[in-house]
Short mmCIF file of C-alpha atoms and ligand atoms in Angstrom, two decimals:
data_model
loop_
_atom_site.label_atom_id
_atom_site.label_comp_id
_atom_site.label_asym_id
_atom_site.label_seq_id
_atom_site.Cartn_x
_atom_site.Cartn_y
_atom_site.Cartn_z
CA UNK N 1 -118.58 267.85 -64.29
CA UNK N 2 -120.58 269.84 -66.76
CA UNK N 3 -122.74 272.69 -65.71
CA UNK N 4 -125.37 274.14 -67.94
CA UNK N 5 -127.10 277.41 -67.43
CA UNK N 6 -130.51 277.59 -69.02
CA UNK N 7 -132.44 280.71 -69.80
CA UNK N 8 -136.16 280.73 -70.21
CA UNK N 9 -137.20 281.94 -73.63
CA UNK N 10 -140.09 284.37 -73.85
CA UNK N 11 -142.67 283.17 -76.37
CA UNK N 12 -141.99 284.47 -79.88
CA UNK N 13 -145.17 283.64 -81.75
CA UNK N 14 -145.52 284.24 -85.47
CA UNK N 15 -148.77 286.03 -86.31
CA UNK N 16 -151.34 284.15 -88.35
CA UNK N 17 -153.02 287.38 -89.46
CA UNK N 18 -151.39 287.13 -92.90
CA UNK N 19 -153.42 284.10 -93.95
CA UNK N 20 -157.07 283.96 -94.86
CA UNK N 21 -158.44 280.44 -94.66
CA UNK N 22 -161.83 279.92 -96.24
CA UNK N 23 -164.31 277.78 -94.29
CA UNK N 24 -164.63 275.46 -97.30
CA UNK N 25 -162.69 274.72 -100.50
CA UNK N 26 -163.50 273.12 -103.83
CA UNK N 27 -161.16 271.78 -106.52
CA UNK N 28 -159.06 273.82 -108.94
CA UNK N 29 -159.96 272.70 -112.44
CA UNK N 30 -159.45 274.48 -115.75
CA UNK N 31 -158.15 277.61 -114.03
CA UNK N 32 -161.15 278.00 -111.72
CA UNK N 33 -162.22 276.85 -108.29
CA UNK N 34 -165.17 274.51 -108.66
CA UNK N 35 -167.44 273.28 -105.88
CA UNK N 36 -166.89 269.81 -104.45
CA UNK N 37 -169.48 267.35 -103.26
CA UNK N 38 -168.52 265.63 -100.02
CA UNK N 39 -166.14 267.41 -97.65
CA UNK N 40 -163.77 266.41 -94.85
CA UNK N 41 -161.95 268.58 -92.31
CA UNK N 42 -158.28 269.51 -92.30
CA UNK N 43 -156.98 270.31 -88.85
CA UNK N 44 -154.04 271.98 -87.18
CA UNK N 45 -152.31 268.99 -85.57
CA UNK N 46 -150.80 271.20 -82.86
CA UNK N 47 -154.20 272.27 -81.53
CA UNK N 48 -156.73 269.96 -83.22
CA UNK N 49 -158.53 273.09 -84.43
CA UNK N 50 -160.51 272.48 -87.63
CA UNK N 51 -159.02 274.86 -90.18
CA UNK N 52 -161.31 274.23 -93.14
CA UNK N 53 -163.52 271.75 -94.97
CA UNK N 54 -161.84 270.10 -97.93
CA UNK N 55 -163.57 268.57 -100.94
CA UNK N 56 -163.26 264.84 -101.53
CA UNK N 57 -162.86 264.34 -105.27
CA UNK N 58 -164.75 261.46 -106.83
CA UNK N 59 -164.72 260.07 -110.35
CA UNK N 60 -166.51 263.02 -111.98
CA UNK N 61 -164.12 265.53 -110.39
CA UNK N 62 -161.02 263.59 -111.47
CA UNK N 63 -162.48 263.17 -114.98
CA UNK N 64 -163.07 266.92 -115.23
CA UNK N 65 -159.52 267.67 -114.07
CA UNK N 66 -157.96 265.20 -116.53
CA UNK N 67 -160.09 266.63 -119.33
CA UNK N 68 -159.01 270.18 -118.49
CA UNK N 69 -155.37 269.09 -118.36
CA UNK N 70 -155.64 267.33 -121.74
CA UNK N 71 -157.31 270.33 -123.34
CA UNK N 72 -154.64 272.69 -122.02
CA UNK N 73 -151.92 270.29 -123.17
CA UNK N 74 -153.24 270.08 -126.73
CA UNK N 75 -154.38 273.63 -127.25
CA UNK N 76 -151.76 275.64 -125.38
CA UNK N 77 -148.97 274.19 -123.34
CA UNK N 78 -147.46 271.67 -125.75
CA UNK N 79 -147.52 274.30 -128.52
CA UNK N 80 -145.90 277.04 -126.51
CA UNK N 81 -142.16 277.65 -126.88
CA UNK N 82 -139.92 276.70 -123.99
CA UNK N 83 -139.03 280.34 -123.58
CA UNK N 84 -142.68 281.27 -123.01
CA UNK N 85 -143.23 278.37 -120.60
CA UNK N 86 -140.16 279.50 -118.70
CA UNK N 87 -141.65 282.97 -118.24
CA UNK N 88 -144.66 281.49 -116.46
CA UNK N 89 -142.43 279.40 -114.22
CA UNK N 90 -140.34 282.45 -113.31
CA UNK N 91 -143.53 284.34 -112.56
CA UNK N 92 -144.80 281.58 -110.29
CA UNK N 93 -141.44 281.45 -108.49
CA UNK N 94 -141.42 285.20 -107.89
CA UNK N 95 -145.00 285.23 -106.59
CA UNK N 96 -144.14 282.36 -104.24
CA UNK N 97 -141.28 284.46 -102.90
CA UNK N 98 -143.49 287.52 -102.54
CA UNK N 99 -146.09 285.49 -100.67
CA UNK N 100 -143.52 283.39 -98.77
CA UNK N 101 -144.67 284.43 -95.32
CA UNK N 102 -148.27 283.60 -96.12
CA UNK N 103 -147.21 280.17 -97.43
CA UNK N 104 -145.01 279.53 -94.38
CA UNK N 105 -147.70 280.37 -91.85
CA UNK N 106 -150.31 278.33 -93.71
CA UNK N 107 -147.95 275.35 -94.02
CA UNK N 108 -147.18 275.41 -90.30
CA UNK N 109 -150.85 275.70 -89.33
CA UNK N 110 -151.93 272.80 -91.55
CA UNK N 111 -148.92 270.53 -91.05
CA UNK N 112 -147.63 271.20 -87.52
CA UNK N 113 -144.01 271.78 -88.55
CA UNK N 114 -142.07 274.61 -86.86
CA UNK N 115 -142.47 278.01 -88.50
CA UNK N 116 -138.67 278.29 -88.53
CA UNK N 117 -138.51 275.31 -90.91
CA UNK N 118 -141.42 276.26 -93.17
CA UNK N 119 -140.05 279.82 -93.36
CA UNK N 120 -136.37 278.93 -93.87
CA UNK N 121 -136.53 275.58 -95.67
CA UNK N 122 -139.84 274.50 -97.24
CA UNK N 123 -140.96 277.72 -98.89
CA UNK N 124 -137.56 279.01 -100.13
CA UNK N 125 -136.75 275.57 -101.56
CA UNK N 126 -140.15 275.35 -103.25
CA UNK N 127 -139.56 278.70 -104.95
CA UNK N 128 -136.02 277.59 -105.85
CA UNK N 129 -137.45 274.55 -107.66
CA UNK N 130 -139.57 276.81 -109.86
CA UNK N 131 -136.64 279.16 -110.56
CA UNK N 132 -134.37 276.25 -111.42
CA UNK N 133 -136.85 274.58 -113.75
CA UNK N 134 -137.80 277.89 -115.34
CA UNK N 135 -134.21 277.95 -116.53
CA UNK N 136 -134.53 274.51 -118.11
CA UNK N 137 -137.76 275.21 -120.04
CA UNK N 138 -135.98 276.70 -123.09
CA UNK N 139 -132.85 274.55 -122.82
CA UNK N 140 -134.26 271.01 -122.86
CA UNK N 141 -132.40 270.13 -126.06
CA UNK N 142 -129.13 270.84 -124.25
CA UNK N 143 -129.88 268.59 -121.27
CA UNK N 144 -128.23 265.59 -122.89
CA UNK N 145 -131.61 263.87 -123.15
CA UNK N 146 -131.89 263.79 -126.93
CA UNK N 147 -131.93 266.54 -129.54
CA UNK N 148 -135.65 267.16 -129.55
CA UNK N 149 -137.15 266.01 -126.25
CA UNK N 150 -140.94 265.80 -126.13
CA UNK N 151 -143.28 265.96 -123.13
CA UNK N 152 -145.31 262.95 -122.06
CA UNK N 153 -148.70 264.66 -121.89
CA UNK N 154 -150.83 264.74 -118.76
CA UNK N 155 -149.11 263.89 -115.47
CA UNK N 156 -151.04 262.65 -112.43
CA UNK N 157 -149.15 263.63 -109.29
CA UNK N 158 -149.84 262.38 -105.78
CA UNK N 159 -147.96 263.88 -102.86
CA UNK N 160 -147.62 263.30 -99.11
CA UNK N 161 -148.07 265.49 -96.05
CA UNK N 162 -144.52 265.86 -94.74
CA UNK N 163 -143.40 268.67 -97.10
CA UNK N 164 -146.68 269.69 -98.72
CA UNK N 165 -145.66 272.71 -100.80
CA UNK N 166 -142.12 271.48 -101.42
CA UNK N 167 -143.35 268.14 -102.78
CA UNK N 168 -145.80 270.04 -104.98
CA UNK N 169 -142.87 272.06 -106.35
CA UNK N 170 -140.78 268.90 -106.92
CA UNK N 171 -143.64 267.52 -109.00
CA UNK N 172 -145.16 270.53 -110.78
CA UNK N 173 -142.03 272.51 -111.73
CA UNK N 174 -140.25 269.84 -113.83
CA UNK N 175 -143.53 268.65 -115.37
CA UNK N 176 -144.39 272.15 -116.59
CA UNK N 177 -140.84 272.96 -117.67
CA UNK N 178 -140.85 269.86 -119.87
CA UNK N 179 -144.20 270.84 -121.41
CA UNK N 180 -146.61 268.55 -119.57
CA UNK N 181 -149.83 269.56 -117.86
CA UNK N 182 -150.76 268.20 -114.45
CA UNK N 183 -153.48 266.92 -112.16
CA UNK N 184 -152.13 267.04 -108.63
CA UNK N 185 -153.58 265.65 -105.42
CA UNK N 186 -152.21 266.90 -102.09
CA UNK N 187 -152.39 264.70 -98.99
CA UNK N 188 -155.65 264.71 -97.07
CA UNK N 189 -154.13 266.21 -93.89
CA UNK N 190 -152.24 269.06 -95.63
CA UNK N 191 -154.13 270.42 -98.65
CA UNK N 192 -154.10 274.14 -97.83
CA UNK N 193 -150.81 275.30 -99.39
CA UNK N 194 -151.65 273.46 -102.61
CA UNK N 195 -154.92 275.39 -102.72
CA UNK N 196 -153.02 278.63 -102.13
CA UNK N 197 -150.68 277.59 -104.94
CA UNK N 198 -153.78 277.35 -107.18
CA UNK N 199 -154.37 281.05 -106.44
CA UNK N 200 -150.76 281.74 -107.41
CA UNK N 201 -151.38 280.02 -110.76
CA UNK N 202 -154.31 282.38 -111.31
CA UNK N 203 -152.22 285.37 -110.25
CA UNK N 204 -149.47 284.32 -112.68
CA UNK N 205 -152.12 284.02 -115.41
CA UNK N 206 -150.98 280.51 -116.14
CA UNK N 207 -153.15 279.24 -119.02
CA UNK N 208 -156.28 277.50 -117.68
CA UNK N 209 -155.91 273.75 -117.18
CA UNK N 210 -152.10 273.57 -117.13
CA UNK N 211 -152.27 272.95 -113.37
CA UNK N 212 -155.31 271.24 -111.88
CA UNK N 213 -155.60 270.41 -108.21
CA UNK N 214 -158.09 267.93 -106.82
CA UNK N 215 -158.26 267.22 -103.11
CA UNK N 216 -159.17 263.96 -101.45
CA UNK N 217 -157.81 260.82 -99.86
CA UNK N 218 -156.40 257.53 -101.14
CA UNK N 219 -159.59 256.83 -103.08
CA UNK N 220 -159.00 260.01 -105.10
CA UNK N 221 -155.37 259.03 -105.55
CA UNK N 222 -156.44 255.64 -106.92
CA UNK N 223 -158.79 257.34 -109.40
CA UNK N 224 -155.84 259.34 -110.71
CA UNK N 225 -153.56 256.30 -110.88
CA UNK N 226 -156.13 254.27 -112.82
CA UNK N 227 -157.34 257.05 -115.11
CA UNK N 228 -156.88 256.11 -118.78
CA UNK N 229 -156.40 259.78 -119.76
CA UNK N 230 -153.18 260.12 -117.80
CA UNK N 231 -149.74 259.49 -119.34
CA UNK N 232 -147.52 259.58 -116.29
CA UNK N 233 -147.85 258.97 -112.57
CA UNK N 234 -145.52 260.63 -110.08
CA UNK N 235 -145.96 259.54 -106.49
CA UNK N 236 -144.30 260.26 -103.18
CA UNK N 237 -145.50 258.39 -100.12
CA UNK N 238 -145.46 255.01 -98.44
CA UNK N 239 -143.79 251.95 -99.95
CA UNK N 240 -147.08 250.11 -99.43
CA UNK N 241 -149.03 252.48 -101.70
CA UNK N 242 -146.05 252.65 -104.07
CA UNK N 243 -146.36 248.91 -104.62
CA UNK N 244 -150.10 249.22 -105.31
CA UNK N 245 -149.35 251.93 -107.89
CA UNK N 246 -146.59 249.89 -109.53
CA UNK N 247 -149.00 246.99 -109.96
CA UNK N 248 -151.75 249.25 -111.28
CA UNK N 249 -149.62 250.89 -113.97
CA UNK N 250 -147.65 247.78 -114.98
CA UNK N 251 -150.10 246.69 -117.70
CA UNK N 252 -150.54 250.25 -119.05
CA UNK N 253 -148.47 252.69 -121.09
CA UNK N 254 -148.11 255.07 -118.18
CA UNK N 255 -144.64 256.19 -117.15
CA UNK N 256 -144.09 256.19 -113.43
CA UNK N 257 -141.77 257.60 -110.80
CA UNK N 258 -142.04 256.49 -107.18
CA UNK N 259 -140.35 258.14 -104.23
CA UNK N 260 -141.00 255.92 -101.24
CA UNK N 261 -139.69 255.15 -97.79
CA UNK N 262 -136.25 254.95 -96.26
CA UNK N 263 -134.28 253.80 -93.25
CA UNK N 264 -131.07 255.71 -93.75
CA UNK N 265 -127.85 254.85 -92.01
CA UNK N 266 -125.98 257.80 -90.55
CA UNK N 267 -122.47 256.41 -90.05
CA UNK N 268 -120.06 257.93 -87.55
CA UNK N 269 -116.44 256.83 -87.89
CA UNK N 270 -114.04 257.28 -85.00
CA UNK N 271 -112.19 260.13 -86.71
CA UNK N 272 -115.36 262.23 -87.08
CA UNK N 273 -115.48 265.75 -85.63
CA UNK N 274 -117.77 264.83 -82.73
CA UNK N 275 -119.46 268.17 -81.97
CA UNK N 276 -120.37 268.80 -85.61
CA UNK N 277 -121.47 265.20 -85.92
CA UNK N 278 -123.87 265.58 -83.01
CA UNK N 279 -125.48 268.57 -84.75
CA UNK N 280 -125.78 266.48 -87.90
CA UNK N 281 -127.36 263.57 -86.05
CA UNK N 282 -129.94 265.90 -84.50
CA UNK N 283 -130.70 267.52 -87.84
CA UNK N 284 -130.80 264.11 -89.51
CA UNK N 285 -133.53 262.66 -87.33
CA UNK N 286 -135.36 265.49 -85.56
CA UNK N 287 -135.77 267.88 -88.53
CA UNK N 288 -139.47 268.02 -89.45
CA UNK N 289 -140.35 265.72 -86.48
CA UNK N 290 -138.55 262.94 -88.30
CA UNK N 291 -141.30 262.93 -90.95
CA UNK N 292 -138.61 262.72 -93.62
CA UNK N 293 -138.22 259.83 -96.07
CA UNK N 294 -134.44 260.36 -96.12
CA UNK N 295 -134.12 260.89 -92.32
CA UNK N 296 -130.97 259.54 -90.68
CA UNK N 297 -133.03 257.16 -88.58
CA UNK N 298 -130.35 254.48 -88.05
CA UNK N 299 -127.30 255.85 -86.31
CA UNK N 300 -124.25 253.61 -86.74
CA UNK N 301 -121.52 254.51 -84.25
CA UNK N 302 -118.00 253.14 -84.29
CA UNK N 303 -117.66 251.38 -80.95
CA UNK N 304 -114.68 253.33 -79.61
CA UNK N 305 -116.51 256.68 -79.90
CA UNK N 306 -120.03 255.46 -79.17
CA UNK N 307 -120.04 256.45 -75.53
CA UNK N 308 -118.75 259.95 -76.17
CA UNK N 309 -121.16 260.57 -79.06
CA UNK N 310 -124.16 259.34 -77.06
CA UNK N 311 -123.21 261.44 -74.06
CA UNK N 312 -122.96 264.58 -76.18
CA UNK N 313 -126.06 263.70 -78.14
CA UNK N 314 -128.14 263.37 -74.97
CA UNK N 315 -126.83 266.71 -73.71
CA UNK N 316 -127.73 268.32 -77.01
CA UNK N 317 -131.18 266.72 -77.05
CA UNK N 318 -131.95 268.30 -73.70
CA UNK N 319 -131.87 271.67 -75.44
CA UNK N 320 -134.31 270.75 -78.21
CA UNK N 321 -137.44 272.85 -77.85
CA UNK N 322 -140.62 270.91 -78.52
CA UNK N 323 -143.95 272.69 -78.71
CA UNK N 324 -145.97 275.39 -80.44
CA UNK N 325 -144.97 275.24 -84.13
CA UNK N 326 -145.90 278.91 -84.54
CA UNK N 327 -143.25 279.91 -81.98
CA UNK N 328 -140.10 281.05 -83.78
CA UNK N 329 -137.91 279.31 -81.17
CA UNK N 330 -139.48 275.88 -81.61
CA UNK N 331 -137.26 273.10 -82.97
CA UNK N 332 -139.70 270.18 -83.03
CA UNK N 333 -143.39 270.71 -83.70
CA UNK N 334 -146.47 268.51 -83.76
CA UNK N 335 -146.80 265.04 -85.25
CA UNK N 336 -148.84 265.47 -88.41
CA UNK N 337 -151.82 263.28 -87.56
CA UNK N 338 -153.39 261.06 -84.96
CA UNK N 339 -152.74 258.06 -87.24
CA UNK N 340 -149.05 258.87 -87.62
CA UNK N 341 -148.71 259.37 -83.86
CA UNK N 342 -150.32 255.97 -83.27
CA UNK N 343 -147.81 254.39 -85.65
CA UNK N 344 -144.85 256.02 -83.86
CA UNK N 345 -146.16 254.98 -80.44
CA UNK N 346 -146.68 251.43 -81.66
CA UNK N 347 -143.21 251.04 -83.17
CA UNK N 348 -141.55 252.61 -80.11
CA UNK N 349 -143.37 250.07 -77.93
CA UNK N 350 -142.01 247.33 -80.17
CA UNK N 351 -138.53 248.76 -79.49
CA UNK N 352 -139.17 248.40 -75.74
CA UNK N 353 -140.47 244.88 -76.03
CA UNK N 354 -137.56 243.80 -78.24
CA UNK N 355 -135.19 244.87 -75.49
CA UNK N 356 -133.74 248.14 -76.80
CA UNK N 357 -133.24 250.91 -74.28
CA UNK N 358 -135.38 254.02 -74.71
CA UNK N 359 -134.26 257.52 -73.72
CA UNK N 360 -135.92 260.92 -74.12
CA UNK N 361 -135.06 264.26 -72.59
CA UNK N 362 -137.56 265.58 -70.13
CA UNK N 363 -139.94 267.82 -72.00
CA UNK N 364 -143.39 269.14 -71.33
CA UNK N 365 -145.72 268.31 -74.16
CA UNK N 366 -148.85 270.35 -74.87
CA UNK N 367 -152.09 268.71 -73.74
CA UNK N 368 -153.95 269.25 -77.03
CA UNK N 369 -152.67 268.03 -80.38
CA UNK N 370 -150.32 265.21 -81.37
CA UNK N 371 -146.87 265.08 -79.80
CA UNK N 372 -143.94 262.74 -79.40
CA UNK N 373 -140.77 263.63 -77.51
CA UNK N 374 -137.43 263.25 -79.34
CA UNK N 375 -136.35 259.70 -78.55
CA UNK N 376 -133.32 257.48 -78.97
CA UNK N 377 -133.10 253.73 -78.65
CA UNK N 378 -129.71 252.24 -77.81
CA UNK N 379 -128.76 248.58 -77.81
CA UNK N 380 -130.56 248.09 -81.10
CA UNK N 381 -129.64 245.10 -83.24
CA UNK N 382 -130.23 244.53 -86.93
CA UNK N 383 -133.03 242.08 -86.21
CA UNK N 384 -135.09 244.68 -84.33
CA UNK N 385 -138.10 246.06 -86.12
CA UNK N 386 -137.04 249.58 -85.11
CA UNK N 387 -133.85 248.99 -87.10
CA UNK N 388 -135.71 247.79 -90.17
CA UNK N 389 -139.01 249.63 -90.47
CA UNK N 390 -139.59 253.27 -91.21
CA UNK N 391 -140.94 254.95 -88.06
CA UNK N 392 -141.34 258.36 -89.71
CA UNK N 393 -141.14 260.17 -86.40
CA UNK N 394 -138.56 261.67 -84.01
CA UNK N 395 -137.13 258.30 -83.06
CA UNK N 396 -133.50 257.31 -83.59
CA UNK N 397 -132.24 253.72 -83.47
CA UNK N 398 -128.59 253.45 -82.45
CA UNK N 399 -126.37 250.54 -83.50
CA UNK N 400 -122.61 250.13 -83.22
CA UNK N 401 -119.85 248.69 -85.42
CA UNK N 402 -116.15 247.88 -85.09
CA UNK N 403 -114.68 248.08 -88.59
CA UNK N 404 -115.55 250.19 -91.64
CA UNK N 405 -116.50 247.02 -93.54
CA UNK N 406 -118.97 246.12 -90.81
CA UNK N 407 -120.46 249.62 -90.99
CA UNK N 408 -121.12 249.25 -94.70
CA UNK N 409 -122.59 245.80 -94.29
CA UNK N 410 -124.99 247.01 -91.61
CA UNK N 411 -125.85 250.19 -93.52
CA UNK N 412 -126.79 248.22 -96.63
CA UNK N 413 -128.73 245.60 -94.71
CA UNK N 414 -132.12 247.17 -95.38
CA UNK N 415 -134.88 246.82 -97.96
CA UNK N 416 -134.53 250.57 -98.59
CA UNK N 417 -131.81 252.70 -100.18
CA UNK N 418 -132.79 256.33 -100.26
CA UNK N 419 -130.03 258.15 -98.40
CA UNK N 420 -127.05 257.75 -96.10
CA UNK N 421 -124.68 259.90 -94.09
CA UNK N 422 -120.95 259.59 -93.47
CA UNK N 423 -119.08 261.39 -90.72
CA UNK N 424 -115.30 261.26 -91.01
CA UNK N 425 -112.40 263.65 -91.31
CA UNK N 426 -110.73 261.50 -93.97
CA UNK N 427 -111.67 262.21 -97.57
CA UNK N 428 -110.39 258.82 -98.68
CA UNK N 429 -112.63 257.03 -96.20
CA UNK N 430 -115.64 259.12 -97.16
CA UNK N 431 -115.15 258.37 -100.86
CA UNK N 432 -114.58 254.68 -100.17
CA UNK N 433 -117.71 254.44 -98.02
CA UNK N 434 -119.87 256.37 -100.49
CA UNK N 435 -118.92 253.93 -103.25
CA UNK N 436 -119.98 250.97 -101.11
CA UNK N 437 -123.29 252.39 -99.90
CA UNK N 438 -126.40 251.43 -101.87
CA UNK N 439 -128.27 254.70 -101.45
CA UNK N 440 -129.45 257.34 -103.89
CA UNK N 441 -128.23 260.33 -101.89
CA UNK N 442 -125.14 260.30 -99.71
CA UNK N 443 -124.20 263.18 -97.46
CA UNK N 444 -120.72 263.59 -96.03
CA UNK N 445 -120.29 265.60 -92.84
CA UNK N 446 -123.76 267.05 -93.26
CA UNK N 447 -127.32 265.73 -93.51
CA UNK N 448 -130.70 266.63 -95.01
CA UNK N 449 -129.29 269.12 -97.48
CA UNK N 450 -131.50 269.67 -100.52
CA UNK N 451 -131.00 271.54 -103.75
CA UNK N 452 -133.08 271.62 -106.93
CA UNK N 453 -129.99 270.93 -109.05
CA UNK N 454 -129.29 267.64 -107.28
CA UNK N 455 -131.15 264.47 -108.29
CA UNK N 456 -132.96 262.69 -105.46
CA UNK N 457 -134.30 259.14 -105.40
CA UNK N 458 -133.72 255.66 -104.16
CA UNK N 459 -132.55 252.11 -104.66
CA UNK N 460 -134.61 248.99 -103.93
CA UNK N 461 -137.90 249.63 -102.08
CA UNK N 462 -137.16 253.35 -101.84
CA UNK N 463 -138.51 253.87 -105.32
CA UNK N 464 -138.03 254.30 -109.04
CA UNK N 465 -136.49 257.20 -110.91
CA UNK N 466 -135.02 260.50 -109.83
CA UNK N 467 -136.46 263.91 -109.07
CA UNK N 468 -134.55 267.16 -109.38
CA UNK N 469 -131.59 268.10 -111.49
CA UNK N 470 -131.08 267.03 -115.08
CA UNK N 471 -132.00 263.46 -114.17
CA UNK N 472 -135.39 264.55 -112.87
CA UNK N 473 -136.28 266.17 -116.20
CA UNK N 474 -135.91 262.80 -117.92
CA UNK N 475 -138.92 261.52 -115.99
CA UNK N 476 -141.15 264.04 -117.81
CA UNK N 477 -139.83 263.50 -121.33
CA UNK N 478 -140.62 260.87 -123.94
CA UNK N 479 -138.24 258.11 -124.86
CA UNK N 480 -135.64 258.93 -122.27
CA UNK N 481 -134.71 255.81 -120.40
CA UNK N 482 -134.36 256.08 -116.67
CA UNK N 483 -133.45 253.26 -114.32
P1 LIG O 1 -149.69 257.18 -98.04
O1 LIG O 1 -148.72 256.57 -98.97
O2 LIG O 1 -150.97 256.49 -97.77
O3 LIG O 1 -150.08 258.65 -98.57
C1 LIG O 1 -149.36 259.41 -99.50
C2 LIG O 1 -150.30 259.97 -100.56
O4 LIG O 1 -150.85 258.89 -101.30
C3 LIG O 1 -151.49 260.74 -100.02
O5 LIG O 1 -151.78 261.81 -100.89
C4 LIG O 1 -152.61 259.72 -100.07
O6 LIG O 1 -153.89 260.28 -100.16
C5 LIG O 1 -152.27 258.95 -101.33
N1 LIG O 1 -152.80 257.59 -101.42
C6 LIG O 1 -153.12 256.74 -100.40
N2 LIG O 1 -153.54 255.57 -100.89
C7 LIG O 1 -153.48 255.65 -102.24
C8 LIG O 1 -153.77 254.75 -103.32
N3 LIG O 1 -154.20 253.51 -103.10
N4 LIG O 1 -153.56 255.18 -104.59
C9 LIG O 1 -153.10 256.41 -104.83
N5 LIG O 1 -152.83 257.31 -103.87
C10 LIG O 1 -153.01 256.94 -102.58
O7 LIG O 1 -148.92 257.46 -96.70
P2 LIG O 1 -149.53 257.70 -95.22
O8 LIG O 1 -150.58 256.68 -94.92
O9 LIG O 1 -149.90 259.10 -95.10
O10 LIG O 1 -148.25 257.40 -94.32
C11 LIG O 1 -147.92 256.06 -93.99
C12 LIG O 1 -146.43 255.89 -93.94
O11 LIG O 1 -145.88 256.12 -95.22
C13 LIG O 1 -145.69 256.85 -93.04
O12 LIG O 1 -145.70 256.43 -91.71
C14 LIG O 1 -144.32 256.83 -93.64
O13 LIG O 1 -143.60 255.72 -93.16
C15 LIG O 1 -144.58 256.67 -95.12
N6 LIG O 1 -144.55 257.95 -95.84
C16 LIG O 1 -143.46 258.24 -96.61
C17 LIG O 1 -143.37 259.46 -97.25
C18 LIG O 1 -142.21 259.82 -98.07
O14 LIG O 1 -141.87 260.98 -98.16
N7 LIG O 1 -141.58 258.88 -98.74
C19 LIG O 1 -144.40 260.49 -97.09
C20 LIG O 1 -145.55 260.06 -96.32
C21 LIG O 1 -145.57 258.85 -95.71
MG1 LIG O 2 -153.93 269.66 -91.56
#
């Protein structure tokens, strides 16, 4: 029999005094904040408190941003040496580090993710992306992408709400390093760190118009996608919108990269180190409330260890702390929006009605805000919708397999192909499995590890192209073919 002794944690709240949120924001165009017309609120999803009023960019705003980006591209940025561009990127990276706490607190307030994650993952990785790409700016001719690589021009960049500042960094840093200028649109529920980043651009004295930020919803995103003055579209978000964008740019000269959904298999072979594996499963699906495109949302357990893994996993899940994202001890924070919560609730109900067995640890959820307890479904089959569709929440679907070949077949039986995980003590098995898996990123005995030097992207409906590393640079340079 196992006995567990639990200690009550005293609250360890992070102070929000470091951030100043204005009651209302405009757009950042040509190096200046300009007033918007219509506004909509952005809220803290953990409390439903309205944090600020955000401008909804219409055609005139997007036109102005594209014009500013074109002007900066022609007059300054495309003429500047890589060495000079690199200096600006280093400066931005250092300011992001100096203001890291401010960014982390703001990200957590606007997004609902635990302060521990924004502080230790999102913000340091965002700064790392600028440092890494600063290093490339004067070395593009040595990247193996041609002897004299040229930028594309103006990039339109549309990002989601799950890693707001980090996705901005993934988009802006390589674009600028390669000599492009940008018009970026953050997601409607998480615009605040992008607007703080605009201040960082001013602080770094980045030439006006190199970075332009317009806020708004899907209608603003569509204006960017369809704008004739834009040379490249970079999008991260739903597969549904990715398909709309692919259709819209198909008859144009625009380059495009799409980073879309996933339904990653996290495969546990019977020789896996079970305790470490359990940590990896938890990190794979409950990190960032499961709002992760590469989340390990399909757990494939070899039958002879399934019982043991599930037993240990449930024990471990009882210790996950769900609640106030601003508390430094919190593991799982708030669901980002009412809409996303509704989607998670709906798909979990489908899991029930399809006959899978639902389990969650007992946990008290706050009365205000949007919450969903960490959940696993066992007895899931490949035909179940919860095994096929992206839930994008803290919900794990558990399947079993008997032989390694069956594991691979099940893992690849998905319209997606973004990431996968392998847990095994045998190197030969890990290498064999990774060669069979149709996924862009494969982790072995770890999960959700990110690094700016490593390309990231998917197969099939998970998207087109790669971001990060040398491969990611290709997406911002002329005449470089990418898959
Ligand atoms: P979404 O794809 O609608 O939103 C992502 C971004 O695209 C936002 O900035 C949004 O304003 C913009 N957008 C929306 N419609 C657009 C259009 N027609 N043209 C151009 N831009 C447009 O995703 P949403 O609705 O927030 O989430 C729905 C589902 O998508 C989630 O449940 C999840 O499954 C998936 N998702 C995947 C992400 C990833 O990292 N791959 C990130 C966010 C969502
Ligand atoms: Mg918000």
